[in-house]
mmCIF file of N, CA, C and O in Angstrom:
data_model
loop_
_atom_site.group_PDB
_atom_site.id
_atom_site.type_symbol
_atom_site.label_atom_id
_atom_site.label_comp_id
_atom_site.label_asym_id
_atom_site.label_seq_id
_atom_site.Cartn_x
_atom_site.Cartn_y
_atom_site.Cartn_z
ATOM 1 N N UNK A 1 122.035 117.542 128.212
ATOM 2 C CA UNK A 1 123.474 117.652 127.997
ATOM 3 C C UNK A 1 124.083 116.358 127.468
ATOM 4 O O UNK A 1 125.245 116.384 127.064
ATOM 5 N N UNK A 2 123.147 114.858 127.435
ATOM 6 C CA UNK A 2 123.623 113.739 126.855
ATOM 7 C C UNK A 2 122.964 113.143 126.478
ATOM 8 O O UNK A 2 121.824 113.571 126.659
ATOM 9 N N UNK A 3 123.029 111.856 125.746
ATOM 10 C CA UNK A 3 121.907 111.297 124.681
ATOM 11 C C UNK A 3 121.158 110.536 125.845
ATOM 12 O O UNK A 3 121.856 110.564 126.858
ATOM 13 N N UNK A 4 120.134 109.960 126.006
ATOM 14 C CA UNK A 4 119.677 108.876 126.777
ATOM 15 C C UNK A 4 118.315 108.138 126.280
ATOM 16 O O UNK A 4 117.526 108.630 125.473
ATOM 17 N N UNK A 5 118.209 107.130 126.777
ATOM 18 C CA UNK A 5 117.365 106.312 126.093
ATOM 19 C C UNK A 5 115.431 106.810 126.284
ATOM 20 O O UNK A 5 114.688 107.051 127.236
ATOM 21 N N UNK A 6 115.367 106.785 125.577
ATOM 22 C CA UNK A 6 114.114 107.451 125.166
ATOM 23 C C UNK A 6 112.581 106.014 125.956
ATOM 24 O O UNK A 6 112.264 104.858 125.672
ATOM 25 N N UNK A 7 112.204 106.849 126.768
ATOM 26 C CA UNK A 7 111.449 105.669 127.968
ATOM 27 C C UNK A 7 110.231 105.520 126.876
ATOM 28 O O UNK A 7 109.858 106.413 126.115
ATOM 29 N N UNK A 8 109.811 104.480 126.949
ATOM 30 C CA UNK A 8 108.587 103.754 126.658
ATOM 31 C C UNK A 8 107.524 104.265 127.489
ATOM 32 O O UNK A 8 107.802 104.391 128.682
ATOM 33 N N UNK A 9 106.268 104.612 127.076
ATOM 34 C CA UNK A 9 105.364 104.738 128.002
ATOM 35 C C UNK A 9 104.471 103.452 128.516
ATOM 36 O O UNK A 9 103.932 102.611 127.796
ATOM 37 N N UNK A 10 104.455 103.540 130.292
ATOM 38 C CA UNK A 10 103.852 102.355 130.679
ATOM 39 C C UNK A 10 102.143 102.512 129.798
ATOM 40 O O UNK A 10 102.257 101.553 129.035
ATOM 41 N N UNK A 11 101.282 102.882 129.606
ATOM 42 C CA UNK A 11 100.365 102.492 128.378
ATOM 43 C C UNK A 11 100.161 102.481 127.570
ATOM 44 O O UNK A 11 99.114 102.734 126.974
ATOM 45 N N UNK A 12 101.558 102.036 127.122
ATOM 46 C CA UNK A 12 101.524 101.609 125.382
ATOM 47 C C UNK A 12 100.977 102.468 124.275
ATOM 48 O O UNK A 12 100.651 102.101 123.146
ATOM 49 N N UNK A 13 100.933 103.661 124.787
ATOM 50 C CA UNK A 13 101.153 104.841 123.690
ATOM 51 C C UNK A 13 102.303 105.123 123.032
ATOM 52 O O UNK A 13 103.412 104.608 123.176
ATOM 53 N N UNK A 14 101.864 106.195 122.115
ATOM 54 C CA UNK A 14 103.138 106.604 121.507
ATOM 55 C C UNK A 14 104.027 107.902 122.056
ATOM 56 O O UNK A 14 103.537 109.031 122.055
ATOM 57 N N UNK A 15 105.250 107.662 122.481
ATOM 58 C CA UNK A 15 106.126 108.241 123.380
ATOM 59 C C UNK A 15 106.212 109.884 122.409
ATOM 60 O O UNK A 15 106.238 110.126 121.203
ATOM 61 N N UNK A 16 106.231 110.642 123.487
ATOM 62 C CA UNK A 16 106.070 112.197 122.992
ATOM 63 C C UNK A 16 107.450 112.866 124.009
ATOM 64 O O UNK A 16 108.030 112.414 124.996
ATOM 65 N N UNK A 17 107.576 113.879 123.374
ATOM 66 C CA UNK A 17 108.686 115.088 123.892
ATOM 67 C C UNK A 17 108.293 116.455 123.524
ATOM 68 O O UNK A 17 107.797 116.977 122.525
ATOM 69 N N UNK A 18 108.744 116.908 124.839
ATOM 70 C CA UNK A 18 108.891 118.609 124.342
ATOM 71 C C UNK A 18 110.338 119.274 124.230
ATOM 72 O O UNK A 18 111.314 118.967 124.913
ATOM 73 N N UNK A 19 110.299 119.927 123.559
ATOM 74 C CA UNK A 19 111.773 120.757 123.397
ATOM 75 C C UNK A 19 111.234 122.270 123.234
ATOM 76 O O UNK A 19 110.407 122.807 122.498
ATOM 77 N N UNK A 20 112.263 122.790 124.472
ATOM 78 C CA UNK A 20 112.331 124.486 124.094
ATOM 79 C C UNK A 20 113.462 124.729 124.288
ATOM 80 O O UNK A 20 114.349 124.208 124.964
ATOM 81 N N UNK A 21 113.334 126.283 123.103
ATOM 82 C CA UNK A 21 114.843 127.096 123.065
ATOM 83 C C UNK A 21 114.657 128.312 123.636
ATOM 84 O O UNK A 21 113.645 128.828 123.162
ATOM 85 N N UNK A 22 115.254 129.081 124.547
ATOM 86 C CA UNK A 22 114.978 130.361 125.111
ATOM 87 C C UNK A 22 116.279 131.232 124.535
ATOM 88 O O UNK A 22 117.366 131.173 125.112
ATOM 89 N N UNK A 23 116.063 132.059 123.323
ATOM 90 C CA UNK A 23 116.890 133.141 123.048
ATOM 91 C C UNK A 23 117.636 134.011 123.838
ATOM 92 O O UNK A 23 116.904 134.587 124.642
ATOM 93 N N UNK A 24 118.694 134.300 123.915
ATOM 94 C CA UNK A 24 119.095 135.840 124.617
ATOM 95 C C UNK A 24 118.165 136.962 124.314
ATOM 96 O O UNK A 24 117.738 137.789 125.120
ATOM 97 N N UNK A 25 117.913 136.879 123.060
ATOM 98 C CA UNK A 25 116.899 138.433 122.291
ATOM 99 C C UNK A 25 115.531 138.464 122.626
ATOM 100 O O UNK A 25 114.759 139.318 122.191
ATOM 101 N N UNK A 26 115.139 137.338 123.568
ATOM 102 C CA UNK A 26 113.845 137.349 123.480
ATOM 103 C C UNK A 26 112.793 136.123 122.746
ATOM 104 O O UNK A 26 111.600 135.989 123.021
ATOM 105 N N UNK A 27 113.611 135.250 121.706
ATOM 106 C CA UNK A 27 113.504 134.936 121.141
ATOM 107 C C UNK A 27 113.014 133.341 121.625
ATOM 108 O O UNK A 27 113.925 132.747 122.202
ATOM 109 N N UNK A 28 111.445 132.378 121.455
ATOM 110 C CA UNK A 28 111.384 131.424 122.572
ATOM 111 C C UNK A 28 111.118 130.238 120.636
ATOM 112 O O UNK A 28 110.923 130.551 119.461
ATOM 113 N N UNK A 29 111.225 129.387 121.129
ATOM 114 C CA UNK A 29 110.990 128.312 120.088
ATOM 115 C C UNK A 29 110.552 127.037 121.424
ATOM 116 O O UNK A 29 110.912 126.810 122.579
ATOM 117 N N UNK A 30 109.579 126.446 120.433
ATOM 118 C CA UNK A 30 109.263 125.065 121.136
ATOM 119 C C UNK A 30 108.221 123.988 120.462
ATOM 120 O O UNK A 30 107.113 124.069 119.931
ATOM 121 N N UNK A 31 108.759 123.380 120.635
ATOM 122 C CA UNK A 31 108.340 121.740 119.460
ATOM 123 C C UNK A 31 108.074 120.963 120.397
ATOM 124 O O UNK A 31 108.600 120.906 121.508
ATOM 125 N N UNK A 32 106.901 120.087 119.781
ATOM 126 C CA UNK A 32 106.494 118.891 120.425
ATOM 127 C C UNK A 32 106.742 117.319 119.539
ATOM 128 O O UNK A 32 106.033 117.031 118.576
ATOM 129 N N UNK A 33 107.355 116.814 119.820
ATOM 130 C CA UNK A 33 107.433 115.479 118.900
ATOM 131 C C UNK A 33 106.963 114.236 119.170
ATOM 132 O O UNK A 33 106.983 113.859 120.342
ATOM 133 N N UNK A 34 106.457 113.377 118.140
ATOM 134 C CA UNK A 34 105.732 111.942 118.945
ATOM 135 C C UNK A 34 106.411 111.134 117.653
ATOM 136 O O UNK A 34 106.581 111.504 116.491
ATOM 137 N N UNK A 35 106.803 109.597 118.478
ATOM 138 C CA UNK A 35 106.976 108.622 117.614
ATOM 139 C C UNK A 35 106.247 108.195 116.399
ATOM 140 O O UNK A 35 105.024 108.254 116.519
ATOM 141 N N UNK A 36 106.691 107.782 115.268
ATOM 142 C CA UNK A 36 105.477 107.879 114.649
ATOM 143 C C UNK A 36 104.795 106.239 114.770
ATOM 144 O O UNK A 36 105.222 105.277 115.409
ATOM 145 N N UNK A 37 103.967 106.321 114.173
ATOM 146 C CA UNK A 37 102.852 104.788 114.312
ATOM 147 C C UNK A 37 103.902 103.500 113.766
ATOM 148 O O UNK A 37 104.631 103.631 112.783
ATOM 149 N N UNK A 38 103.828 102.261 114.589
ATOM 150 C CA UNK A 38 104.203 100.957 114.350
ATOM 151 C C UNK A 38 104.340 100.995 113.148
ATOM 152 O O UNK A 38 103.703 101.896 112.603
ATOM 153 N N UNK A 39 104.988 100.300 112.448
ATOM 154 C CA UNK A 39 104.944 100.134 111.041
ATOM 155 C C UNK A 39 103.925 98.438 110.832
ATOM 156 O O UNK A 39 103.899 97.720 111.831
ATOM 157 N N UNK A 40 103.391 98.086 109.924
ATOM 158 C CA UNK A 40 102.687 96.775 110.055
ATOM 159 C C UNK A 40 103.353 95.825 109.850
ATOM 160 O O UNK A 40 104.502 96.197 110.089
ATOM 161 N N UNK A 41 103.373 94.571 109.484
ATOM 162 C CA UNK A 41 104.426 93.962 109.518
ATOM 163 C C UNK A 41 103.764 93.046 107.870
ATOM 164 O O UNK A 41 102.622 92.616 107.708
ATOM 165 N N UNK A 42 105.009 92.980 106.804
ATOM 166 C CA UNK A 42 104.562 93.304 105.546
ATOM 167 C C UNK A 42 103.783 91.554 105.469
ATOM 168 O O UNK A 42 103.950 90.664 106.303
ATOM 169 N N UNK A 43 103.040 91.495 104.355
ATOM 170 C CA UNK A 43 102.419 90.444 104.402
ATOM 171 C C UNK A 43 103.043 89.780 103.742
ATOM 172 O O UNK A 43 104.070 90.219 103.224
ATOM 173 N N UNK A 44 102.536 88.240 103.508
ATOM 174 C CA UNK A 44 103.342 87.390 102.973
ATOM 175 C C UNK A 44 103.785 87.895 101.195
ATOM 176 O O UNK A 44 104.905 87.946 100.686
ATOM 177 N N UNK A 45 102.470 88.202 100.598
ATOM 178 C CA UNK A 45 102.734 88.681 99.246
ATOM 179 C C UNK A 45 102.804 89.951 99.565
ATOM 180 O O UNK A 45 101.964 90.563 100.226
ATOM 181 N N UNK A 46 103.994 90.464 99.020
ATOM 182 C CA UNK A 46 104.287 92.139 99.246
ATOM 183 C C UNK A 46 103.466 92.526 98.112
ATOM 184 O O UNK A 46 102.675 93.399 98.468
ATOM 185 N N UNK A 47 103.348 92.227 96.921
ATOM 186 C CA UNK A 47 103.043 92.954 95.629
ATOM 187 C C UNK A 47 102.122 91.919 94.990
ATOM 188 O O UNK A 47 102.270 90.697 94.971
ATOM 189 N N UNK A 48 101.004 92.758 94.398
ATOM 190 C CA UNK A 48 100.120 92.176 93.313
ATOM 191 C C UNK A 48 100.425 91.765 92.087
ATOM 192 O O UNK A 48 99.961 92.273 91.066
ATOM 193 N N UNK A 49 101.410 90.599 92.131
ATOM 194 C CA UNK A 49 102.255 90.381 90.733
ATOM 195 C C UNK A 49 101.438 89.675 89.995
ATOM 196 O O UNK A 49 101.150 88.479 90.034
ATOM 197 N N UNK A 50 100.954 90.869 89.051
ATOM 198 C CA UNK A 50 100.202 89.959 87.836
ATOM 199 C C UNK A 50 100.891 89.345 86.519
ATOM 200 O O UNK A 50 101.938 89.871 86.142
ATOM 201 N N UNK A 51 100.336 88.209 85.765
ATOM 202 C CA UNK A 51 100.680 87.799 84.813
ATOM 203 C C UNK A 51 101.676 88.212 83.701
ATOM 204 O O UNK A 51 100.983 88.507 82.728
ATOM 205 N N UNK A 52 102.734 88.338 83.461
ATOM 206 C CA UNK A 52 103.426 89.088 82.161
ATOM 207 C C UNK A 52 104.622 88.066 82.131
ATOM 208 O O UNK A 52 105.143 87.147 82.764
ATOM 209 N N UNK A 53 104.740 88.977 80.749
ATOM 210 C CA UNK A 53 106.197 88.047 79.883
ATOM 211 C C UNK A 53 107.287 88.747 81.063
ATOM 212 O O UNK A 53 107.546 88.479 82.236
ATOM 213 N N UNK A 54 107.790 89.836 80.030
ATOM 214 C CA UNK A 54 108.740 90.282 80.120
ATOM 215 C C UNK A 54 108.666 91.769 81.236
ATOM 216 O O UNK A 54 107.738 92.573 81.140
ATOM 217 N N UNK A 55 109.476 91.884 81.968
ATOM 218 C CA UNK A 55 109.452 93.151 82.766
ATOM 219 C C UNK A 55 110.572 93.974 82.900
ATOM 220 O O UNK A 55 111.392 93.157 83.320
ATOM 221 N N UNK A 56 110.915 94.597 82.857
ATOM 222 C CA UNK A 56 112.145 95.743 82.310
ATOM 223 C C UNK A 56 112.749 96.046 84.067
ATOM 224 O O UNK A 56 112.038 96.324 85.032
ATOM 225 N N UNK A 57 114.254 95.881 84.043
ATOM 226 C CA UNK A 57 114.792 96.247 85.296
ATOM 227 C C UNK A 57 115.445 97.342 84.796
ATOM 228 O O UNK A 57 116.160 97.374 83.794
ATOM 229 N N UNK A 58 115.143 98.316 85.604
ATOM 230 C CA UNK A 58 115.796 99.599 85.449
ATOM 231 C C UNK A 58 117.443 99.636 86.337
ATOM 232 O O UNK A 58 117.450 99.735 87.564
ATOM 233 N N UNK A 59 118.475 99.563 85.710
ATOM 234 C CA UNK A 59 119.406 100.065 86.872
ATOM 235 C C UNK A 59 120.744 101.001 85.607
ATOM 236 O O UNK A 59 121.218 100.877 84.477
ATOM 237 N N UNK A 60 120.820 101.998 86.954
ATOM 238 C CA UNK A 60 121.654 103.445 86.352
ATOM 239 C C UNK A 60 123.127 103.455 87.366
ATOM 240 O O UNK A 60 123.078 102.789 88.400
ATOM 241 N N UNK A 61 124.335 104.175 87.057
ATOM 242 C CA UNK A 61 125.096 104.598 87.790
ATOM 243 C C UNK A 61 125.897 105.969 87.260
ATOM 244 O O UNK A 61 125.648 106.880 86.470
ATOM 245 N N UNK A 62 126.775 105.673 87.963
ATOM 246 C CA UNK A 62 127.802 107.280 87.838
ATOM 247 C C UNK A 62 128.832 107.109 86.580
ATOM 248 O O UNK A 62 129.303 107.970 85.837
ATOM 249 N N UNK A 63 128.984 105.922 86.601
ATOM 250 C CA UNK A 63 129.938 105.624 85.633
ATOM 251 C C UNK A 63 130.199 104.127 84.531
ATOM 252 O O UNK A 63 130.843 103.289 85.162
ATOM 253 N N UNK A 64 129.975 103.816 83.606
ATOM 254 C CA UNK A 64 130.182 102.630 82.814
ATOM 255 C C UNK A 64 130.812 101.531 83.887
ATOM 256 O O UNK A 64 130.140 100.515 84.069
ATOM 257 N N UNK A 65 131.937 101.660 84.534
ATOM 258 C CA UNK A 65 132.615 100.599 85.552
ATOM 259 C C UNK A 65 131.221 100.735 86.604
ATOM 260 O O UNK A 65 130.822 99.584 86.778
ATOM 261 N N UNK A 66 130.357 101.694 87.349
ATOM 262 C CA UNK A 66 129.578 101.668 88.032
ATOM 263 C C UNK A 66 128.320 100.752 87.445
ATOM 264 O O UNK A 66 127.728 99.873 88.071
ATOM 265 N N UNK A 67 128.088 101.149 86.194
ATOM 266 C CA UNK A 67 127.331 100.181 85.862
ATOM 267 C C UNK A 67 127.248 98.256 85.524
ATOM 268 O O UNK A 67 126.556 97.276 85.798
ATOM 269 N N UNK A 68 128.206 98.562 84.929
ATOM 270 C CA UNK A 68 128.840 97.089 85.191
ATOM 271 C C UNK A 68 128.692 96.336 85.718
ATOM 272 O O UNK A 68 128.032 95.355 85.373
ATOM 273 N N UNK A 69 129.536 96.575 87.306
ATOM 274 C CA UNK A 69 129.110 96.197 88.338
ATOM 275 C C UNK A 69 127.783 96.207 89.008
ATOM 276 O O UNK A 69 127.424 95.148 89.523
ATOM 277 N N UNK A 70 126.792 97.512 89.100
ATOM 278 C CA UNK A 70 125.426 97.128 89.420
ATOM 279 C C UNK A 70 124.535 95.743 88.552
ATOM 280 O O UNK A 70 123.595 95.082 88.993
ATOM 281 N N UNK A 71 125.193 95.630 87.266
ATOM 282 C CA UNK A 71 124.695 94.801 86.778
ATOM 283 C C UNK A 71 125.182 93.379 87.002
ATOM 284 O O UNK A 71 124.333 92.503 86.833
ATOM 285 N N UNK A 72 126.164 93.078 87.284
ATOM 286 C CA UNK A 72 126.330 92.083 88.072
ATOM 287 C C UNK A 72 125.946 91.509 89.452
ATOM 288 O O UNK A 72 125.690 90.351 89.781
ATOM 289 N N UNK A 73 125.979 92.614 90.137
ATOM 290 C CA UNK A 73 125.086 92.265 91.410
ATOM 291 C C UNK A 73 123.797 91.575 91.314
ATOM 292 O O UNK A 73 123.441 90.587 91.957
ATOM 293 N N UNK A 74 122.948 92.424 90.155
ATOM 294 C CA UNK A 74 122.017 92.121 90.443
ATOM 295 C C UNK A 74 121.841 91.146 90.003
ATOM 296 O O UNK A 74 121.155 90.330 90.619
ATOM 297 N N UNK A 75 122.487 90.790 88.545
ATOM 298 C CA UNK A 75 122.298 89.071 88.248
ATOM 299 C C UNK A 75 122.179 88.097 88.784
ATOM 300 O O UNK A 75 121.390 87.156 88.704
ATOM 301 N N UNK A 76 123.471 88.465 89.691
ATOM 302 C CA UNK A 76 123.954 87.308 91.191
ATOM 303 C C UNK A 76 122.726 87.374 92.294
ATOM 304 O O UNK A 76 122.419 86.340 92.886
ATOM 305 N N UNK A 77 122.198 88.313 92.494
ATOM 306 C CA UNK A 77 121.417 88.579 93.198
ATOM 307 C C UNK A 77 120.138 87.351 92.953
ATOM 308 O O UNK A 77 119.782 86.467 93.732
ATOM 309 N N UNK A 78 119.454 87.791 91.114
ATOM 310 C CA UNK A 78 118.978 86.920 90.739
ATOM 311 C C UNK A 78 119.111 85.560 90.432
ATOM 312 O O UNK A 78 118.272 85.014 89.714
ATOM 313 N N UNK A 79 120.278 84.814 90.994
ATOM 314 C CA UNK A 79 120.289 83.984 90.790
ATOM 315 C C UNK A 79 119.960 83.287 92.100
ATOM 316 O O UNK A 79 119.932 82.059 92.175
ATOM 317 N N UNK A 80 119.767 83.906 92.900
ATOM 318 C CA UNK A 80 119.981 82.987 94.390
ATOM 319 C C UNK A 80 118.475 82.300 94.419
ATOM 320 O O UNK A 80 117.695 82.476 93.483
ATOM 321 N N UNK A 81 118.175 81.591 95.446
ATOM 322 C CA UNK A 81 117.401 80.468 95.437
ATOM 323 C C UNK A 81 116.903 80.942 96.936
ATOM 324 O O UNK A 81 117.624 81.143 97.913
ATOM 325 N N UNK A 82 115.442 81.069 96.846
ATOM 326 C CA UNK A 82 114.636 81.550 95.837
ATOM 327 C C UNK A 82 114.901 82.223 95.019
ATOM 328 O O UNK A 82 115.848 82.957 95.302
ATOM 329 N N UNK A 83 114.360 82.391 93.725
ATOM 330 C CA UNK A 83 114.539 83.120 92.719
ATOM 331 C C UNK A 83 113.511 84.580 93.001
ATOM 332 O O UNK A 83 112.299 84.362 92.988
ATOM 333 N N UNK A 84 113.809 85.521 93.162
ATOM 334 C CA UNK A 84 113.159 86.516 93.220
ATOM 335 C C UNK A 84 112.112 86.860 92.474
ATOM 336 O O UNK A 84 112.074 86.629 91.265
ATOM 337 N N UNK A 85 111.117 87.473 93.159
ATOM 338 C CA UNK A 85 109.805 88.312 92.055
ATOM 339 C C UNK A 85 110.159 89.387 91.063
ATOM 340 O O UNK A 85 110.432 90.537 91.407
ATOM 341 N N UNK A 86 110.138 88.867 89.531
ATOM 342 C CA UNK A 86 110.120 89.852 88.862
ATOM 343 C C UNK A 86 109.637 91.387 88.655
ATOM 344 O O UNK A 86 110.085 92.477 88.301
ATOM 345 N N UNK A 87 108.292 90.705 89.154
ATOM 346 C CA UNK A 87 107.298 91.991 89.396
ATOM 347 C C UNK A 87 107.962 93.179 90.710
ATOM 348 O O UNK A 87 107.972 94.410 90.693
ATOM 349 N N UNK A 88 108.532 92.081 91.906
ATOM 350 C CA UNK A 88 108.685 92.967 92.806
ATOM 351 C C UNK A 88 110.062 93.553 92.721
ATOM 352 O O UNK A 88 110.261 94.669 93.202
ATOM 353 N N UNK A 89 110.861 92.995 92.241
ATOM 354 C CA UNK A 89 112.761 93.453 91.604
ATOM 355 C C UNK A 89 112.305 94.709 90.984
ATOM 356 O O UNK A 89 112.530 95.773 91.560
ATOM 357 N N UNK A 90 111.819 94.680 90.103
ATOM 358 C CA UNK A 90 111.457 96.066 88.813
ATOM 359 C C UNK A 90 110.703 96.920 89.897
ATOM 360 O O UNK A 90 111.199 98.044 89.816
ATOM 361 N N UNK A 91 109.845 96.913 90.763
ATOM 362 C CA UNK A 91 109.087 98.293 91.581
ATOM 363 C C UNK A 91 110.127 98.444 92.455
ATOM 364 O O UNK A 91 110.057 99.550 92.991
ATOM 365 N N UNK A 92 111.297 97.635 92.918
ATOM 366 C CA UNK A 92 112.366 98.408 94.049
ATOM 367 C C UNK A 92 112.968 99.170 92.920
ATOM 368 O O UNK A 92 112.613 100.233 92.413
ATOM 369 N N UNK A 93 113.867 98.454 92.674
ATOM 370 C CA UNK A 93 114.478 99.012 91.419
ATOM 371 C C UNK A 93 113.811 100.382 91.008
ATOM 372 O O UNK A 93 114.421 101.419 91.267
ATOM 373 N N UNK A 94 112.510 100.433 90.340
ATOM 374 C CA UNK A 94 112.703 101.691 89.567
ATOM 375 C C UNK A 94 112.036 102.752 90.792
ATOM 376 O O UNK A 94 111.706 103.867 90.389
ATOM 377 N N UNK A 95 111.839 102.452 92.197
ATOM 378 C CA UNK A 95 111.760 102.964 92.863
ATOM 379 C C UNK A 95 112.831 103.720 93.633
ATOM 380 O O UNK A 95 112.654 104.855 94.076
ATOM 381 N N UNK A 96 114.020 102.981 93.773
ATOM 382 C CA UNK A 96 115.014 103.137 94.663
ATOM 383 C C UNK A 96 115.739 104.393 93.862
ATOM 384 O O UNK A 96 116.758 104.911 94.319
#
């Protein structure tokens, strides 16, 4: 009937639940759910940035003023110190 905090298991497994629904009609439903796995923790080099000139940043919007502005961000973005990975800007980017 209220949210509550979801217990940790004392041996460091991954925490599981059951849920059931009991119909008026007869009707039964029931799910089992588990946290999913740790995520790893990313390494120092995220990406295999190999050698190149030039690398193409993809960025799109809804509207010419939308674009604009994304393109300014990201300039500013690129300008900060550190200077960002080319290689890795262009795989968010044409990922996102």
């Amino acid at each position: 009937t209220e949210a509550r905090e979801w217990a940790r298991r004392e041996d460091g497994g991954p925490r599981r639940a059951g849920v059931s629904a009991f119909g008026v009609g007869g009707t039964n439903a029931h799910v089992v759910i588990e946290e999913p796995p740790a995520e790893e923790a990313p390494t120092e080099e995220l990406y295999d940035v190999p050698e190149v000139g030039v690398v193409p940043w993809v960025v799109s919007a809804k509207s010419p003023a939308g674009l604009e502005a994304q393109v300014a961000r990201l300039a500013e973005f690129a300008e900060r110190a550190p200077a960002p990975e080319p290689v890795a800007v262009a795989h968010e980017l044409a990922r996102g």
